[in-house]
Amino acid sequence: MRLNSHVKSNIVSINLIAISLLIISSLAFAKAIDKPIGEHEGEDVKQPIEFPHNVHVIDNDINCLYCHTYARRSKVAGIPPLSKCIGCHKIVAKDKPRIKKLTQYWNEGVSPVWKKVHDLPDFVHFTHERHLKKLLFDRDTPVTKVKYVCAICHGEVGEMTVAKKNKPLNMGWCVECHEKNSGPGDCWKCHK
Amino acid sequence: MPQIEDEPLNNKPKILDEKVTRREFMQVMGLGGLGVTLAGCDATTITIEEGKEDIVSYLSPEEYVIPGVGTWYASTCLQCPAMCGIHGRVREGRVLKIEGNPNSPVSHGKACQMGQAGLQNHFNPDRLLSPMLRKNGELVETDWNSALKKIKQHTVDDVGLGEDQVAWVTGTVSGHQKVLINSHLESLNSNQHFVNETVNNSVWQRVSEDLLGDDAPTFSLDKASLILSFGADFLGTMDSPIHYSNQYAKFRSLPNRGTLIQVESKMSLTGANADLWISLKPGTEGIFAMGLAQYLLNSGKINNLSIPSTVRERISEYDVNNVNEITGASDDHIGRVGDALLRSSPSLVLAGPSIGGHSNGYQAASAIMMLNMLLGNIGKTITPQPKTPLSDLKARSGNTADLVAFTNKLKSNDLKAVFFYGANPVFSAPESLGLKETLDAPFKVAISSFPDETTMQADVVLPAASYLEDWGTHVASQGPGQDVVSVQQPLMEKWKGTSKGVGDIVLDLLKTTAPERYKVFPDYYSYLRGALRALPQGGLNDESFWEQALQNGSFALKGRKQMFRLMWPDINISAPKKDEKYSLYLVPSPRVGLFDGRHANLPWLQESPDQISKVVWDSWAEIHPTTAESLGISHGEVINISSNSGSIKTHAYITKAVHRDVVAVPLGQGHEGYGRFADGLGVNPLKILSSELEPKTGELAMYSTTVKVTPTGEFEKIVRMGADSDSQVGRGLVRTVSATQVKLTGES
C-alpha cells in the first residue's frame, strides 16, 4: 500500500512524539525517585561459584526479576533455586568451568552455600515486595527497567561479577530516601 | 552507629575511664544523633557483616514455596491427649507458628497455649540428640546400632523371656503407633500395655460405660440451657478443652445464654467462669447430687414412672437437711440449683476428676450421671459418639489404675523388660506406691525427646523426634473425632541430632523381634502408606486420598452409629472418713499450661500465669483465709504440708477460691532431671499422695489424701502477674452487684 506524503509526515510526527514521550517518561521516572546519597566500599566476598552478574545483566540483558523472582512477592529477593540455573545451563555454556561446578551441585542434589552480601540487622524489617510495588509497579514503570530500581540499594550490579555491597544501607541512608520520596516515617514500619 | 572518634571533636567526651557527667552524656547523645544524620551523606560506614552469613537456595522448590512467605501445613498436636488438628506455618524449612486447623472436628481452627508452645518443645535446647547406653552406672552416648543390639540382647537373644514378661508404659496412644506397640508386645508373647495419665477422667468414663454403654459419649454443651458441673474443668484441663471452649462460646451466646453452675472444692478455670460457684467439703459432691435428686423428685415435675422403685427408695434416703450438714452447702443451694435445673431443659450434668478421685468416686460419679437420667438429658445433651470401625486404631485412654497395676507387676518381679514412651511414672507416681524402689530390676528402655525422671533411670535411651518432625495417625479418645483419623506429618526436617520418629523406633524394635514380617518396610512412612492403602478410602485412589488427608489433616472413617444401653445405678454413698490428725484435703490441681508436669520444660508455659492465682515459675499452696487464720498462716509464708506419705514445703497463697477444708497445690513443678527450665522449681504434690484406691475402678484416689499444714515462719515473695491483691483499687474495672441486691430485685 502506498501512502501519500501527508500521511507519511503524520506517521513520522506521531513516532517522534511517541519517542519523545518515552524519553520524557524515562527521564521522569529517573527523576521521580530521588536517590539517597552515599557510597560504601564493600568487601570482596568469596562465593562457592563466582557468579558473573555482568554476563547475565549486560551481555544477555536478563531482567533481575527473572532470577530473583521472589522479590516481587516476598520480603526477601532470594537466591534463585538451583533448578532455575540449570533450566538454562543444561543447554547454555555447559563447557565453562563454573557451569561444570554448578552442574555437579545439581547432579549431587545439593545447593551451593552462598554467602550473604547485603545483610540488615535482625531488628530491621525490610521488604522487597513493598519497595518494588512503590517504586516500580505503582508508577506503571515497565518491569524491564527494574534494574534501575534495584540499583538504588544494590548499585550497578550489572557491572559486577560477584555481587558486592556498595551502598551504606544504614538507617540514615534509608531515612533520607524515605524523606525524599514520601516513604513512611514511623519507627515501627521498619522496627516491628 | 558511626564511630565517634572519627568526628571532628575538640573536646572528646570521657566515657569509659572516667565518671560521665550529665552534660557530657548529653553531648555524646547529641553527637550520636548528628553522626546518624551525617551518615546519610557520609562516605563509608560499616554497620553490618558482609559475607559472613550463609544463605542456601532451594534445590527445586514447589511452586508455592516462596522464601520469606510462610506456608501452612496441617498436622496433629500431641501436647495433650485431646489430639487437636493444627496448622504449622513453615518458612525456609522451619516451623515458626502453630494455630488450629479449621478442618479439625476437635480444634475447630483454634489452638490452646500448650499447642502454641509446641514450638518450644521442638526447638528445646535440652532435647536428646543421640541414643544412650548405661555403662558403669552412667548413661553414655552411643549409636543406634549399639543401642538396638543391646535391646535385642535383653529381649530376643537367649534370655528366656516368658509370657507377659515384657511391658510398655505409655501415655494415651492411638492409631498406627498403638498398632505397632501392640505388635511389638505380641511378638514378645506379652499383652502388658500400661497407659498412664495423671490428668484423666477415668472414673466418669467407667460410669458412662456402665450406665450408658459408652465410655466416651458426646457431651453437647451447646445444646444445653444449663450446665451443672461437678469439678469438670472442661474449659481448662478436661478431655478436649478447645472443643469444649468452642461449644461453651455457643452455649453462652445470646439470645439464649446458658447458665453455668460449678460445684468443686478448688476453683478451676471453668469455675471462675460460672454464674454460681458452690464450694463443698471434698468427697461429698455425690451426696449433694443425691440431695438434689431428692429435691427434683419431690418437686413433682420429674416423670417418676420410668424410675425404678429401688432407685427412688435410694434417693429418698438423702434428706436435704442431712445433705446440707454433710456437704457444708448452704441451706438454699439445693433449692436454687434444683429450681434452675427444673426451669432449664435440656441441661447437662458433668463430673470431673476431683469427683472420681475419692474413695467414693465411682458412687459419686454415678449419682451425678443419674441426675442426667432423671432430667431427661440422655439423648438430648448426651448422645452416643460414633467410634472408629477399626478398633485397632481406637485410642487407649490413660489412667492411674494402670500405674498401680504396673507397680504391682514390678513388685511381684514379673517383668524382665519395660519400654517407656510418653509417660513419666517416676515423676507421677506417689512415693507411697513404691514404684521407684522396684524399678531397678527389669531392663528399661526409654523412648523420649527429653531427659526426664524416668528416662534417666533407663538402661537404654532412644531419642525420639519431636512431634513436629514425625509421622503418625491419631484418634481422639474423648469427645469428637473418635471416628476421625488425624494425620500427623512432619512440619520440618529433623532439627538436629540423630533422633528418630517414634513409629520408626518401634519398627526398628519389631525388626529385631519379628524381622520376617517387618523387614519389608524401610521406614514408618512406608508402613503408614501401606496401612492406609489397605483402607477402603485408600486403595486405587491412594495418591489423591493421601494428598487430601495431608491437606485436610484428617480423614473420616464413617464410624458405627452407637446406641445407649441405659442402666440405673444402685447408689450407696457416704462421706469419706477423715483422720483427725490430718485435717485438710490435699487437692493436686491440674494446671492449664503445665498440665500434669509434662510442659514444665517450656518457658512460655512457665511464664504463663496460673488461671486463678496468676503465679508464674513456681508452686504455691492455696488455702482459705479462715483456715489460714486458724492455723496462724500468713500470705506468702512458707508452709509445711505433710501427709502419711511425706511432706512438701511451699508458700501459702491465701484465697477464697478454695474450700475451708482444702489446701490446693498445683501439679507440674518439682522436677528433678527434666532439663534446665524445669529443674529446681516448686514442689510436686503427687509425691505425698496416699496410695488409697477407688475400690470399683482401681484408680488412685488422688483427691482423698489428708494433710497437716504448719507454718514455718519463713517468708518468700510469690511472683505473680498483676498487683498482689484481688482489689480493683476503686477503679471499677469489673462492675458487680451483690447477691442480696439481685434477690431484692427478683432477678436471677
Short mmCIF file of N, CA and C in Angstrom, two decimals, chain A residues 37-43 45 70 73-74 76 79-83 106 109-111 113-117 119-121 165 170 172 176, chain B residues 36-37 39-61 63 65-69 91-92:
data_model
loop_
_atom_site.label_atom_id
_atom_site.label_comp_id
_atom_site.label_asym_id
_atom_site.label_seq_id
_atom_site.Cartn_x
_atom_site.Cartn_y
_atom_site.Cartn_z
N ILE A 37 22.01 9.77 49.00
CA ILE A 37 23.41 9.92 48.64
C ILE A 37 24.26 9.10 49.60
N GLY A 38 25.26 8.45 49.09
CA GLY A 38 26.16 7.68 49.95
C GLY A 38 26.68 6.46 49.24
N GLU A 39 27.92 6.19 49.47
CA GLU A 39 28.54 5.00 48.86
C GLU A 39 29.16 4.15 49.95
N HIS A 40 29.50 2.95 49.59
CA HIS A 40 30.12 2.05 50.55
C HIS A 40 31.12 1.18 49.80
N GLU A 41 32.30 1.11 50.32
CA GLU A 41 33.31 0.27 49.67
C GLU A 41 33.19 -1.13 50.25
N GLY A 42 32.43 -1.97 49.58
CA GLY A 42 32.15 -3.31 50.11
C GLY A 42 33.34 -4.24 50.08
N GLU A 43 33.23 -5.29 50.87
CA GLU A 43 34.29 -6.30 50.91
C GLU A 43 34.14 -7.23 49.72
N VAL A 45 33.59 -10.65 48.66
CA VAL A 45 33.05 -11.83 49.34
C VAL A 45 33.30 -13.07 48.48
N TYR A 70 11.50 -13.89 43.67
CA TYR A 70 10.72 -13.76 44.90
C TYR A 70 10.58 -12.31 45.33
N ARG A 73 7.22 -10.81 45.41
CA ARG A 73 6.17 -11.48 46.19
C ARG A 73 6.53 -11.66 47.67
N SER A 74 7.76 -11.29 48.04
CA SER A 74 8.19 -11.61 49.40
C SER A 74 9.09 -10.51 49.95
N VAL A 76 12.01 -11.05 50.99
CA VAL A 76 13.37 -11.31 50.51
C VAL A 76 13.38 -11.51 49.00
N ILE A 79 17.87 -16.09 46.73
CA ILE A 79 18.81 -16.63 45.75
C ILE A 79 17.98 -17.56 44.87
N PRO A 80 18.12 -17.50 43.57
CA PRO A 80 17.27 -18.38 42.75
C PRO A 80 17.54 -19.86 43.06
N PRO A 81 16.51 -20.69 43.00
CA PRO A 81 16.74 -22.11 43.23
C PRO A 81 17.65 -22.69 42.14
N LEU A 82 18.36 -23.72 42.51
CA LEU A 82 19.32 -24.31 41.57
C LEU A 82 18.62 -24.78 40.29
N SER A 83 17.37 -25.20 40.45
CA SER A 83 16.63 -25.69 39.28
C SER A 83 16.50 -24.58 38.22
N TRP A 106 24.11 -29.81 41.08
CA TRP A 106 22.77 -30.28 40.68
C TRP A 106 22.72 -31.80 40.66
N GLY A 109 22.60 -33.19 43.99
CA GLY A 109 21.37 -32.85 44.74
C GLY A 109 21.62 -31.96 45.94
N VAL A 110 22.64 -31.13 45.88
CA VAL A 110 22.87 -30.18 46.98
C VAL A 110 22.96 -28.76 46.42
N SER A 111 22.54 -27.81 47.23
CA SER A 111 22.62 -26.41 46.81
C SER A 111 23.95 -25.82 47.26
N VAL A 113 26.35 -23.30 49.11
CA VAL A 113 26.16 -22.46 50.29
C VAL A 113 26.76 -21.09 49.97
N TRP A 114 25.88 -20.15 49.62
CA TRP A 114 26.32 -18.81 49.26
C TRP A 114 26.56 -18.00 50.52
N LYS A 115 27.27 -16.92 50.36
CA LYS A 115 27.49 -16.00 51.48
C LYS A 115 26.64 -14.76 51.25
N LYS A 116 25.99 -14.31 52.32
CA LYS A 116 25.09 -13.17 52.20
C LYS A 116 25.90 -11.89 52.10
N VAL A 117 25.63 -11.08 51.07
CA VAL A 117 26.38 -9.85 50.86
C VAL A 117 25.62 -8.66 51.44
N ASP A 119 23.23 -7.54 53.99
CA ASP A 119 22.61 -8.01 55.23
C ASP A 119 22.07 -6.81 56.00
N LEU A 120 21.00 -7.01 56.70
CA LEU A 120 20.47 -5.98 57.58
C LEU A 120 20.37 -6.57 58.98
N PRO A 121 20.42 -5.74 60.01
CA PRO A 121 20.28 -6.30 61.36
C PRO A 121 18.92 -6.98 61.53
N LYS A 165 28.66 -5.21 48.08
CA LYS A 165 27.83 -4.16 48.68
C LYS A 165 28.46 -2.81 48.36
N ASN A 170 22.46 1.89 55.82
CA ASN A 170 22.27 2.16 57.25
C ASN A 170 21.02 3.03 57.44
N GLY A 172 20.39 6.12 58.52
CA GLY A 172 20.36 7.48 58.00
C GLY A 172 20.12 7.49 56.50
N GLU A 176 16.81 8.97 54.71
CA GLU A 176 16.94 10.03 53.72
C GLU A 176 16.07 9.72 52.49
N VAL B 36 24.39 10.14 62.95
CA VAL B 36 23.39 9.42 62.14
C VAL B 36 22.99 10.28 60.94
N THR B 37 22.80 11.58 61.18
CA THR B 37 22.41 12.46 60.09
C THR B 37 23.51 12.54 59.05
N ALA B 39 25.68 10.35 58.43
CA ALA B 39 25.90 9.08 57.73
C ALA B 39 25.19 9.06 56.39
N GLY B 40 24.08 9.78 56.30
CA GLY B 40 23.33 9.79 55.06
C GLY B 40 24.13 10.35 53.90
N CYS B 41 24.97 11.35 54.16
CA CYS B 41 25.74 11.93 53.08
C CYS B 41 27.23 11.68 53.29
N ASP B 42 27.48 10.75 54.16
CA ASP B 42 28.87 10.45 54.52
C ASP B 42 29.43 9.40 53.56
N ALA B 43 30.70 9.15 53.70
CA ALA B 43 31.31 8.07 52.94
C ALA B 43 31.04 6.75 53.66
N THR B 44 32.02 5.92 53.66
CA THR B 44 31.83 4.56 54.16
C THR B 44 31.44 4.50 55.63
N THR B 45 30.42 3.71 55.92
CA THR B 45 30.11 3.36 57.31
C THR B 45 29.83 1.87 57.34
N ILE B 46 30.63 1.18 58.09
CA ILE B 46 30.44 -0.28 58.15
C ILE B 46 29.56 -0.59 59.35
N THR B 47 28.41 -1.09 59.10
CA THR B 47 27.49 -1.34 60.19
C THR B 47 27.20 -2.81 60.39
N ILE B 48 27.26 -3.57 59.36
CA ILE B 48 26.88 -4.97 59.48
C ILE B 48 27.84 -5.85 58.69
N GLU B 49 27.71 -7.12 58.96
CA GLU B 49 28.65 -8.07 58.35
C GLU B 49 28.36 -8.25 56.86
N GLU B 50 29.41 -8.52 56.15
CA GLU B 50 29.25 -8.89 54.73
C GLU B 50 29.95 -10.22 54.53
N GLY B 51 29.26 -11.12 53.90
CA GLY B 51 29.90 -12.38 53.55
C GLY B 51 30.13 -13.32 54.72
N LYS B 52 29.42 -13.09 55.83
CA LYS B 52 29.61 -13.97 56.99
C LYS B 52 28.47 -15.00 57.09
N GLU B 53 27.29 -14.54 56.79
CA GLU B 53 26.12 -15.42 56.98
C GLU B 53 25.89 -16.29 55.75
N ASP B 54 25.61 -17.58 56.01
CA ASP B 54 25.33 -18.49 54.89
C ASP B 54 23.92 -18.27 54.36
N ILE B 55 23.78 -18.47 53.09
CA ILE B 55 22.43 -18.42 52.51
C ILE B 55 22.35 -19.54 51.48
N VAL B 56 21.42 -20.44 51.73
CA VAL B 56 21.33 -21.64 50.90
C VAL B 56 20.05 -21.57 50.09
N SER B 57 20.18 -21.68 48.80
CA SER B 57 18.99 -21.61 47.96
C SER B 57 18.29 -22.97 47.95
N TYR B 58 17.06 -22.96 47.52
CA TYR B 58 16.36 -24.23 47.32
C TYR B 58 16.96 -24.95 46.13
N LEU B 59 16.81 -26.26 46.15
CA LEU B 59 17.30 -27.05 45.03
C LEU B 59 16.28 -26.98 43.89
N SER B 60 15.06 -27.42 44.22
CA SER B 60 14.00 -27.41 43.23
C SER B 60 12.67 -27.32 43.99
N PRO B 61 12.32 -26.13 44.42
CA PRO B 61 11.18 -26.00 45.33
C PRO B 61 9.84 -26.19 44.63
N GLU B 63 6.23 -24.90 43.61
CA GLU B 63 5.94 -23.56 43.10
C GLU B 63 5.40 -22.62 44.17
N VAL B 65 6.22 -22.49 47.25
CA VAL B 65 7.17 -22.15 48.31
C VAL B 65 7.94 -20.89 47.91
N ILE B 66 7.78 -19.86 48.74
CA ILE B 66 8.46 -18.59 48.48
C ILE B 66 9.26 -18.23 49.73
N PRO B 67 10.56 -18.04 49.60
CA PRO B 67 11.33 -17.64 50.79
C PRO B 67 10.77 -16.35 51.37
N GLY B 68 10.65 -16.32 52.67
CA GLY B 68 10.12 -15.12 53.32
C GLY B 68 8.62 -15.14 53.49
N VAL B 69 7.96 -16.08 52.84
CA VAL B 69 6.50 -16.18 52.96
C VAL B 69 6.16 -17.55 53.55
N ARG B 91 8.48 -21.62 57.18
CA ARG B 91 9.18 -20.65 56.34
C ARG B 91 10.64 -21.05 56.28
N GLU B 92 11.18 -21.08 55.06
CA GLU B 92 12.56 -21.50 54.86
C GLU B 92 12.86 -22.80 55.61
#
